[in-house]
GROMACS .gro file of C-alpha atoms in nm:
model
  415
    1MET     CA    1  10.091  10.524  11.285
    2SER     CA    2  10.195  10.319  10.981
    3ARG     CA    3   9.995  10.123  10.727
    4ARG     CA    4  10.129   9.807  10.886
    5ALA     CA    5   9.885   9.850  11.173
    6PHE     CA    6   9.602   9.808  10.929
    7ALA     CA    7   9.732   9.616  10.631
    8ALA     CA    8   9.951   9.332  10.746
    9ALA     CA    9   9.727   9.136  10.981
   10VAL     CA   10   9.358   9.066  10.986
   11MET     CA   11   9.336   9.089  11.361
   12GLY     CA   12   9.348   9.468  11.387
   13GLY     CA   13   9.132   9.547  11.082
   14ALA     CA   14   9.312   9.532  10.752
   15ALA     CA   15   9.592   9.766  10.631
   16GLY     CA   16  10.372  10.325   9.044
   17LEU     CA   17  10.477  10.187   8.823
   18LEU     CA   18  10.757   9.970   8.725
   19LEU     CA   19  11.075  10.030   8.541
   20GLY     CA   20  10.980   9.947   8.184
   21GLY     CA   21  10.607   9.983   8.250
   22CYS     CA   22  10.338   9.716   8.223
   23SER     CA   23  10.368   9.639   7.855
   24SER     CA   24  10.357   9.283   7.733
   25GLY     CA   25  10.701   9.124   7.728
   26ALA     CA   26  10.866   9.354   7.984
   27THR     CA   27  11.097   9.154   8.205
   28GLY     CA   28  11.281   9.413   8.410
   29GLN     CA   29  11.639   9.382   8.521
   30SER     CA   30  11.787   9.050   8.624
   31SER     CA   31  11.876   9.017   8.990
   32PRO     CA   32  12.238   9.021   9.103
   33SER     CA   33  12.419   8.697   9.168
   34SER     CA   34  12.402   8.576   9.525
   35PRO     CA   35  12.731   8.632   9.710
   36SER     CA   36  12.929   8.325   9.800
   37GLY     CA   37  12.804   8.158  10.114
   38THR     CA   38  12.444   8.279  10.100
   39ALA     CA   39  12.167   8.023  10.092
   40GLY     CA   40  11.911   8.026   9.813
   41GLY     CA   41  11.745   7.694   9.882
   42GLY     CA   42  11.917   7.527   9.588
   43VAL     CA   43  11.695   7.710   9.336
   44ASP     CA   44  11.852   7.956   9.093
   45GLU     CA   45  11.727   8.311   9.061
   46LYS     CA   46  11.522   8.267   8.743
   47GLU     CA   47  11.358   7.952   8.871
   48ALA     CA   48  11.275   8.113   9.206
   49LEU     CA   49  11.113   8.406   9.025
   50ALA     CA   50  10.913   8.172   8.802
   51ARG     CA   51  10.794   7.979   9.105
   52ALA     CA   52  10.680   8.301   9.274
   53TYR     CA   53  10.463   8.382   8.974
   54THR     CA   54  10.328   8.028   8.976
   55PHE     CA   55  10.215   8.089   9.334
   56LEU     CA   56  10.040   8.413   9.235
   57ASP     CA   57   9.882   8.242   8.933
   58ARG     CA   58   9.744   7.967   9.155
   59ARG     CA   59   9.592   8.212   9.401
   60VAL     CA   60   9.435   8.420   9.124
   61ASP     CA   61   9.306   8.122   8.928
   62GLU     CA   62   9.175   7.959   9.245
   63ALA     CA   63   8.976   8.273   9.321
   64ALA     CA   64   8.844   8.316   8.970
   65GLY     CA   65   8.713   7.959   8.956
   66GLY     CA   66   8.717   7.962   8.578
   67THR     CA   67   8.553   8.304   8.554
   68ARG     CA   68   8.718   8.622   8.434
   69GLN     CA   69   8.735   8.808   8.764
   70GLY     CA   70   8.805   8.719   9.124
   71LEU     CA   71   8.983   8.816   9.445
   72PRO     CA   72   9.277   8.596   9.553
   73ARG     CA   73   9.305   8.522   9.923
   74SER     CA   74   9.600   8.693  10.089
   75TYR     CA   75   9.718   8.413  10.318
   76THR     CA   76   9.745   8.036  10.291
   77GLY     CA   77   9.899   7.780  10.521
   78GLY     CA   78   9.983   7.799  10.890
   79TRP     CA   79   9.805   8.013  11.145
   80MET     CA   80   9.638   8.246  10.894
   81GLU     CA   81   9.502   7.950  10.695
   82THR     CA   82   9.329   7.829  11.009
   83HIS     CA   83   9.188   8.164  11.112
   84HIS     CA   84   9.154   8.392  10.808
   85SER     CA   85   9.202   8.191  10.489
   86THR     CA   86   8.923   8.363  10.294
   87VAL     CA   87   9.032   8.725  10.338
   88ALA     CA   88   9.164   8.922  10.039
   89PHE     CA   89   9.336   9.244  10.144
   90THR     CA   90   9.300   9.519   9.885
   91TYR     CA   91   9.668   9.613   9.927
   92ASP     CA   92   9.771   9.256   9.843
   93VAL     CA   93   9.547   9.251   9.535
   94ALA     CA   94   9.700   9.579   9.416
   95LEU     CA   95  10.053   9.445   9.469
   96THR     CA   96   9.967   9.132   9.271
   97VAL     CA   97   9.849   9.352   8.982
   98ILE     CA   98  10.174   9.550   8.993
   99ALA     CA   99  10.385   9.234   9.006
  100TYR     CA  100  10.211   9.103   8.695
  101CYS     CA  101  10.287   9.431   8.522
  102ALA     CA  102  10.654   9.394   8.615
  103ARG     CA  103  10.696   9.075   8.415
  104GLY     CA  104  10.437   9.173   8.158
  105THR     CA  105  10.374   8.857   7.956
  106ASP     CA  106  10.045   8.837   7.769
  107ALA     CA  107   9.908   8.605   8.039
  108ASP     CA  108  10.032   8.841   8.312
  109VAL     CA  109   9.864   9.144   8.158
  110LYS     CA  110   9.541   8.946   8.118
  111ARG     CA  111   9.543   8.849   8.486
  112ALA     CA  112   9.634   9.205   8.587
  113GLY     CA  113   9.342   9.336   8.383
  114ALA     CA  114   9.101   9.088   8.540
  115LEU     CA  115   9.212   9.183   8.891
  116ALA     CA  116   9.193   9.553   8.809
  117GLY     CA  117   8.844   9.495   8.669
  118THR     CA  118   8.747   9.340   9.000
  119LEU     CA  119   8.880   9.643   9.187
  120LEU     CA  120   8.675   9.870   8.961
  121ALA     CA  121   8.365   9.659   9.025
  122LEU     CA  122   8.420   9.687   9.400
  123GLN     CA  123   8.462  10.063   9.369
  124GLU     CA  124   8.152  10.101   9.155
  125GLY     CA  125   7.941   9.877   9.377
  126ASP     CA  126   8.048  10.020   9.711
  127ALA     CA  127   7.760  10.120   9.936
  128ALA     CA  128   7.904  10.468   9.994
  129GLY     CA  129   7.912  10.538   9.621
  130ASP     CA  130   8.188  10.796   9.661
  131GLY     CA  131   8.482  10.632   9.482
  132ARG     CA  132   8.646  10.449   9.772
  133VAL     CA  133   8.736  10.083   9.816
  134ARG     CA  134   8.746   9.894  10.145
  135GLN     CA  135   9.037   9.745  10.334
  136SER     CA  136   8.956   9.380  10.265
  137TYR     CA  137   8.695   9.151  10.114
  138VAL     CA  138   8.599   8.786  10.117
  139SER     CA  139   8.803   8.617   9.845
  140GLY     CA  140   8.650   8.429   9.555
  141LYS     CA  141   8.501   8.472   9.212
  142VAL     CA  142   8.321   8.783   9.098
  143THR     CA  143   8.042   8.730   8.845
  144ALA     CA  144   7.711   8.887   8.760
  145ALA     CA  145   7.536   8.584   8.905
  146ASP     CA  146   7.730   8.577   9.231
  147GLY     CA  147   7.746   8.952   9.281
  148LEU     CA  148   8.022   9.137   9.460
  149PRO     CA  149   8.212   8.971   9.745
  150ALA     CA  150   8.127   9.062  10.102
  151VAL     CA  151   8.337   9.323  10.276
  152ALA     CA  152   8.566   9.170  10.539
  153ALA     CA  153   8.690   9.499  10.686
  154ALA     CA  154   8.492   9.811  10.597
  155ASP     CA  155   8.770  10.057  10.684
  156SER     CA  156   8.886  10.292  10.409
  157PHE     CA  157   9.245  10.372  10.499
  158THR     CA  158   9.444  10.609  10.284
  159GLY     CA  159   9.725  10.370  10.194
  160ALA     CA  160   9.491  10.110  10.047
  161GLN     CA  161   9.322  10.375   9.831
  162ALA     CA  162   9.658  10.495   9.698
  163TRP     CA  163   9.791  10.146   9.624
  164THR     CA  164   9.468  10.056   9.445
  165GLY     CA  165   9.505  10.372   9.239
  166LEU     CA  166   9.864  10.284   9.151
  167ALA     CA  167   9.753   9.938   9.039
  168LEU     CA  168   9.485  10.087   8.814
  169LEU     CA  169   9.742  10.322   8.660
  170HIS     CA  170   9.962  10.023   8.584
  171VAL     CA  171   9.687   9.855   8.389
  172HIS     CA  172   9.590  10.180   8.219
  173ARG     CA  173   9.944  10.205   8.087
  174ALA     CA  174   9.934   9.841   7.976
  175THR     CA  175   9.601   9.858   7.793
  176ASP     CA  176   9.519  10.227   7.748
  177GLY     CA  177   9.186  10.145   7.908
  178ALA     CA  178   9.005  10.464   8.003
  179ALA     CA  179   8.807  10.291   8.277
  180TYR     CA  180   9.124  10.225   8.479
  181ARG     CA  181   9.228  10.589   8.458
  182SER     CA  182   8.878  10.699   8.559
  183GLY     CA  183   8.880  10.463   8.857
  184ALA     CA  184   9.218  10.593   8.967
  185LEU     CA  185   9.093  10.951   8.940
  186ARG     CA  186   8.792  10.872   9.160
  187LEU     CA  187   9.021  10.719   9.423
  188ALA     CA  188   9.247  11.025   9.415
  189GLU     CA  189   8.950  11.258   9.454
  190TRP     CA  190   8.830  11.055   9.751
  191ILE     CA  191   9.173  11.079   9.915
  192GLN     CA  192   9.187  11.454   9.855
  193ASP     CA  193   8.831  11.518   9.973
  194HIS     CA  194   8.848  11.301  10.287
  195THR     CA  195   9.210  11.311  10.406
  196ALA     CA  196   9.380  11.638  10.300
  197SER     CA  197   9.470  11.829  10.617
  198THR     CA  198   9.643  12.161  10.684
  199THR     CA  199   9.679  12.092  11.057
  200GLY     CA  200  10.046  12.104  11.157
  201THR     CA  201  10.253  12.016  10.853
  202PRO     CA  202  10.008  11.982  10.562
  203GLY     CA  203   9.958  11.627  10.442
  204HIS     CA  204   9.703  11.347  10.440
  205THR     CA  205   9.540  11.179  10.736
  206GLY     CA  206   9.480  10.808  10.784
  207GLY     CA  207   9.138  10.780  10.619
  208VAL     CA  208   8.795  10.674  10.741
  209PRO     CA  209   8.748  10.362  10.955
  210ALA     CA  210   8.436  10.149  10.960
  211SER     CA  211   8.298  10.365  11.242
  212GLY     CA  212   8.277  10.656  11.001
  213SER     CA  213   8.467  10.903  11.222
  214PRO     CA  214   8.762  11.035  11.017
  215LEU     CA  215   9.107  10.956  11.149
  216THR     CA  216   9.314  11.261  11.239
  217TRP     CA  217   9.667  11.119  11.262
  218LYS     CA  218   9.901  11.135  10.964
  219SER     CA  219  10.125  10.849  10.854
  220THR     CA  220  10.460  10.902  10.683
  221GLU     CA  221  10.407  10.582  10.487
  222HIS     CA  222  10.057  10.684  10.374
  223ASN     CA  223  10.191  11.015  10.250
  224ILE     CA  224  10.462  10.835  10.052
  225ASP     CA  225  10.185  10.629   9.890
  226VAL     CA  226   9.978  10.938   9.812
  227ALA     CA  227  10.274  11.135   9.676
  228ALA     CA  228  10.363  10.856   9.432
  229PHE     CA  229  10.001  10.795   9.329
  230PHE     CA  230   9.922  11.163   9.270
  231ARG     CA  231  10.248  11.211   9.078
  232GLY     CA  232  10.156  10.918   8.853
  233LEU     CA  233   9.805  11.054   8.805
  234ALA     CA  234   9.946  11.391   8.705
  235ASP     CA  235  10.159  11.218   8.442
  236VAL     CA  236   9.862  11.024   8.304
  237THR     CA  237   9.606  11.306   8.306
  238GLY     CA  238   9.831  11.605   8.241
  239ASP     CA  239   9.652  11.784   8.526
  240ARG     CA  240   9.906  11.994   8.716
  241ALA     CA  241   9.682  12.006   9.023
  242TRP     CA  242   9.773  11.645   9.104
  243ALA     CA  243  10.143  11.726   9.084
  244ASP     CA  244  10.087  12.011   9.330
  245ARG     CA  245   9.899  11.780   9.565
  246SER     CA  246  10.174  11.522   9.533
  247ALA     CA  247  10.420  11.790   9.642
  248VAL     CA  248  10.215  11.853   9.957
  249ALA     CA  249  10.237  11.485  10.054
  250THR     CA  250  10.610  11.483   9.975
  251GLY     CA  251  10.651  11.791  10.193
  252PHE     CA  252  10.495  11.607  10.485
  253VAL     CA  253  10.734  11.315  10.434
  254ASP     CA  254  11.029  11.556  10.426
  255ALA     CA  255  10.912  11.708  10.754
  256LEU     CA  256  10.921  11.368  10.924
  257TRP     CA  257  11.287  11.316  10.833
  258ASP     CA  258  11.527  11.333  11.128
  259ALA     CA  259  11.874  11.409  10.996
  260ASP     CA  260  12.038  11.330  11.331
  261ALA     CA  261  11.873  10.989  11.357
  262GLY     CA  262  11.906  10.923  10.984
  263ALA     CA  263  11.551  10.791  10.963
  264PHE     CA  264  11.188  10.887  10.909
  265TRP     CA  265  10.957  10.903  11.208
  266THR     CA  266  10.627  10.717  11.195
  267GLY     CA  267  10.393  11.014  11.149
  268THR     CA  268  10.188  11.225  11.390
  269GLY     CA  269   9.959  11.166  11.682
  270THR     CA  270   9.586  11.223  11.667
  271ASP     CA  271   9.633  11.601  11.679
  272GLY     CA  272   9.782  11.579  11.331
  273ALA     CA  273  10.088  11.777  11.439
  274THR     CA  274  10.283  11.612  11.723
  275VAL     CA  275  10.549  11.378  11.584
  276ASN     CA  276  10.498  11.011  11.667
  277ARG     CA  277  10.839  10.852  11.733
  278SER     CA  278  10.737  10.504  11.839
  279PRO     CA  279  10.741  10.249  11.698
  280VAL     CA  280  10.961  10.331  11.400
  281PRO     CA  281  10.859  10.108  11.107
  282GLU     CA  282  11.062   9.978  10.815
  283ASP     CA  283  10.840  10.071  10.524
  284PRO     CA  284  10.884  10.452  10.539
  285GLN     CA  285  11.261  10.398  10.531
  286SER     CA  286  11.264  10.189  10.211
  287TRP     CA  287  10.952  10.323  10.040
  288SER     CA  288  11.069  10.683  10.074
  289TYR     CA  289  11.374  10.609   9.862
  290LEU     CA  290  11.183  10.396   9.612
  291ALA     CA  291  10.929  10.675   9.568
  292THR     CA  292  11.168  10.972   9.551
  293ALA     CA  293  11.534  10.859   9.516
  294ASP     CA  294  11.610  11.167   9.727
  295ALA     CA  295  11.982  11.153   9.805
  296ARG     CA  296  11.928  11.364  10.118
  297HIS     CA  297  11.738  11.076  10.276
  298ALA     CA  298  11.927  10.780  10.131
  299GLY     CA  299  12.066  10.699  10.476
  300SER     CA  300  11.724  10.573  10.583
  301LEU     CA  301  11.813  10.243  10.415
  302ASP     CA  302  12.127  10.211  10.625
  303TRP     CA  303  11.930  10.295  10.939
  304ALA     CA  304  11.683  10.015  10.866
  305LEU     CA  305  11.953   9.762  10.781
  306THR     CA  306  12.120   9.834  11.115
  307ARG     CA  307  11.839   9.917  11.357
  308LEU     CA  308  11.582   9.672  11.223
  309ALA     CA  309  11.820   9.384  11.148
  310ALA     CA  310  11.666   9.050  11.241
  311GLU     CA  311  11.779   8.686  11.247
  312ASP     CA  312  11.560   8.384  11.307
  313GLY     CA  313  11.560   8.021  11.202
  314GLY     CA  314  11.867   8.062  10.983
  315PHE     CA  315  11.719   8.364  10.799
  316SER     CA  316  11.855   8.719  10.806
  317GLY     CA  317  11.677   9.036  10.700
  318VAL     CA  318  11.481   9.318  10.860
  319SER     CA  319  11.181   9.331  11.089
  320VAL     CA  320  10.860   9.535  11.077
  321SER     CA  321  10.963   9.798  11.331
  322ASP     CA  322  11.196   9.857  11.622
  323ALA     CA  323  10.926   9.722  11.854
  324ASP     CA  324  11.025   9.360  11.780
  325THR     CA  325  11.333   9.246  11.589
  326SER     CA  326  11.316   8.883  11.702
  327LYS     CA  327  11.196   8.753  11.363
  328VAL     CA  328  11.246   8.836  10.996
  329TRP     CA  329  10.971   9.018  10.809
  330PHE     CA  330  11.011   8.887  10.456
  331GLU     CA  331  10.799   9.154  10.288
  332GLY     CA  332  11.013   9.428  10.441
  333THR     CA  333  11.325   9.236  10.345
  334ALA     CA  334  11.203   9.252   9.984
  335HIS     CA  335  11.135   9.627  10.023
  336MET     CA  336  11.497   9.674  10.127
  337ALA     CA  337  11.633   9.465   9.839
  338ALA     CA  338  11.434   9.671   9.589
  339ALA     CA  339  11.544  10.000   9.746
  340LEU     CA  340  11.911   9.899   9.758
  341ARG     CA  341  11.900   9.805   9.393
  342ARG     CA  342  11.757  10.146   9.308
  343ARG     CA  343  12.014  10.332   9.523
  344ASP     CA  344  12.295  10.129   9.365
  345GLY     CA  345  12.568  10.271   9.584
  346GLU     CA  346  12.890  10.105   9.687
  347GLY     CA  347  12.809   9.761   9.828
  348ASP     CA  348  12.435   9.793   9.761
  349ALA     CA  349  12.427   9.520   9.494
  350ALA     CA  350  12.590   9.273   9.733
  351ARG     CA  351  12.353   9.370  10.016
  352ALA     CA  352  12.052   9.333   9.788
  353GLY     CA  353  12.188   8.999   9.672
  354ASP     CA  354  12.209   8.876  10.029
  355LEU     CA  355  11.851   8.978  10.098
  356LEU     CA  356  11.723   8.818   9.779
  357ALA     CA  357  11.909   8.499   9.868
  358THR     CA  358  11.734   8.500  10.204
  359LEU     CA  359  11.400   8.529  10.029
  360ARG     CA  360  11.481   8.242   9.794
  361SER     CA  361  11.581   8.034  10.094
  362ALA     CA  362  11.255   8.123  10.267
  363GLN     CA  363  11.066   8.023   9.954
  364ALA     CA  364  11.214   7.674   9.990
  365HIS     CA  365  11.267   7.623  10.362
  366ALA     CA  366  11.061   7.860  10.581
  367PRO     CA  367  10.786   7.714  10.801
  368ASN     CA  368  10.482   7.628  10.584
  369ALA     CA  369  10.684   7.686  10.264
  370ASP     CA  370  10.546   7.530   9.946
  371GLY     CA  371  10.847   7.601   9.724
  372HIS     CA  372  10.660   7.879   9.541
  373GLY     CA  373  10.515   8.147   9.767
  374ILE     CA  374  10.689   8.326  10.052
  375VAL     CA  375  10.559   8.345  10.407
  376ALA     CA  376  10.506   8.675  10.585
  377ALA     CA  377  10.738   8.609  10.881
  378SER     CA  378  11.022   8.368  10.956
  379SER     CA  379  10.818   8.220  11.241
  380ASP     CA  380  10.487   8.288  11.412
  381GLY     CA  381  10.438   8.575  11.651
  382LEU     CA  382  10.621   8.875  11.502
  383ARG     CA  383  10.478   9.185  11.669
  384THR     CA  384  10.440   9.492  11.450
  385GLY     CA  385  10.439   9.742  11.738
  386ASP     CA  386  10.090   9.862  11.646
  387GLY     CA  387   9.901   9.581  11.813
  388ASP     CA  388   9.911   9.334  11.524
  389THR     CA  389  10.098   9.008  11.483
  390LEU     CA  390  10.244   8.841  11.174
  391TYR     CA  391  10.274   8.469  11.111
  392ALA     CA  392  10.465   8.221  10.896
  393SER     CA  393  10.180   8.190  10.648
  394LEU     CA  394  10.221   8.214  10.272
  395HIS     CA  395  10.135   8.566  10.162
  396THR     CA  396  10.053   8.705   9.818
  397GLY     CA  397  10.183   9.051   9.917
  398THR     CA  398  10.522   8.919  10.029
  399THR     CA  399  10.552   8.702   9.718
  400ALA     CA  400  10.464   8.996   9.493
  401TRP     CA  401  10.727   9.216   9.660
  402PHE     CA  402  10.986   8.941   9.609
  403ALA     CA  403  10.895   8.928   9.240
  404LEU     CA  404  10.937   9.306   9.213
  405ALA     CA  405  11.270   9.314   9.394
  406ALA     CA  406  11.408   9.019   9.199
  407GLN     CA  407  11.344   9.204   8.874
  408GLY     CA  408  11.484   9.536   8.990
  409ALA     CA  409  11.136   9.688   8.964
  410ASP     CA  410  11.017   9.996   9.151
  411PRO     CA  411  10.640   9.995   9.207
  412PHE     CA  412  10.622  10.369   9.272
  413LEU     CA  413  10.750  10.478   8.932
  414LEU     CA  414  10.528  10.552   8.632
  415GLU     CA  415  10.793  10.507   8.363
   0.00000   0.00000   0.00000
């Protein structure tokens, strides 16, 4: 079971660092020129990137309400605006932090620090008191007078813990703030204490849902997240134990590689050992390469480009999983652009350019577009295969991934 079952849509209960680091003034690598004939909505690459950051700024500043800290809502416009406009998914907040670190202006680092401070406050104030964060919260300002925001989904899934930890490591590198490193360490200890499993191929299970009964399945995508997070923590702390634990998670990911299929399977069933082969999601295919650059598995990108190819409403990209390829998943399309740019093989720059042009076109012309943010799906009703549905609503997570891909940034690297 993938993170997408828990992170992408509110309905089912919610769901590194960059090249050049998170230092002020870092801009990353400019995106490749769009091939002739691809649509970019009439906005050039630099302008599209600037508009994406304007969207993130507006969401963050809206949430802060003039105060230093706040939680930006994940979705605006369309179906999600009507039904879940106040929800802030922790994964989306973490991605927004990482995107700010990618560009790294003084204002970006300030906003990243404020968001990371909010994440630390949520960790410190959690009822369990054991270092975890929750899957989602009610968006809005965070002040001493108002207290912490209410929890929207009390699940503590492994992927959200790892992404929060990565975001804190970003800001630690930007500011040398010890509190961010300490918060990341607490999250890592929670993951190790509550999800490490030697059943079947050793790895990490899905986490602890709101019911409190630990999940026993293992997700390939979650283990990619954990491997990258623990590797980064080992670099920051100098503690070899985290590198060894990262290697365990990487070993699980390796075990889920199918050389004949040229792709990674989803994970395991609830016994923690039997391989789950359906549905096959996009994110393990692209994230595996972003996290490891392992040439043995580089074909996973080609598998996703072929088997998950989607066209809808004049847009072309990839879908969430092989369960439904009727619509384009714009976040996953950004994953693929970022991974292709890192692989940098023959034809990869042109393929990444096509995908980035699609995202720029979506920024301008997709349903519910505002010219700045990017919607989650090319039209309403994209099924993930795990019981959730995505909609053409503006999404901070998708917009942040576009910003990363457009700059040639890899969120899993701590360099």
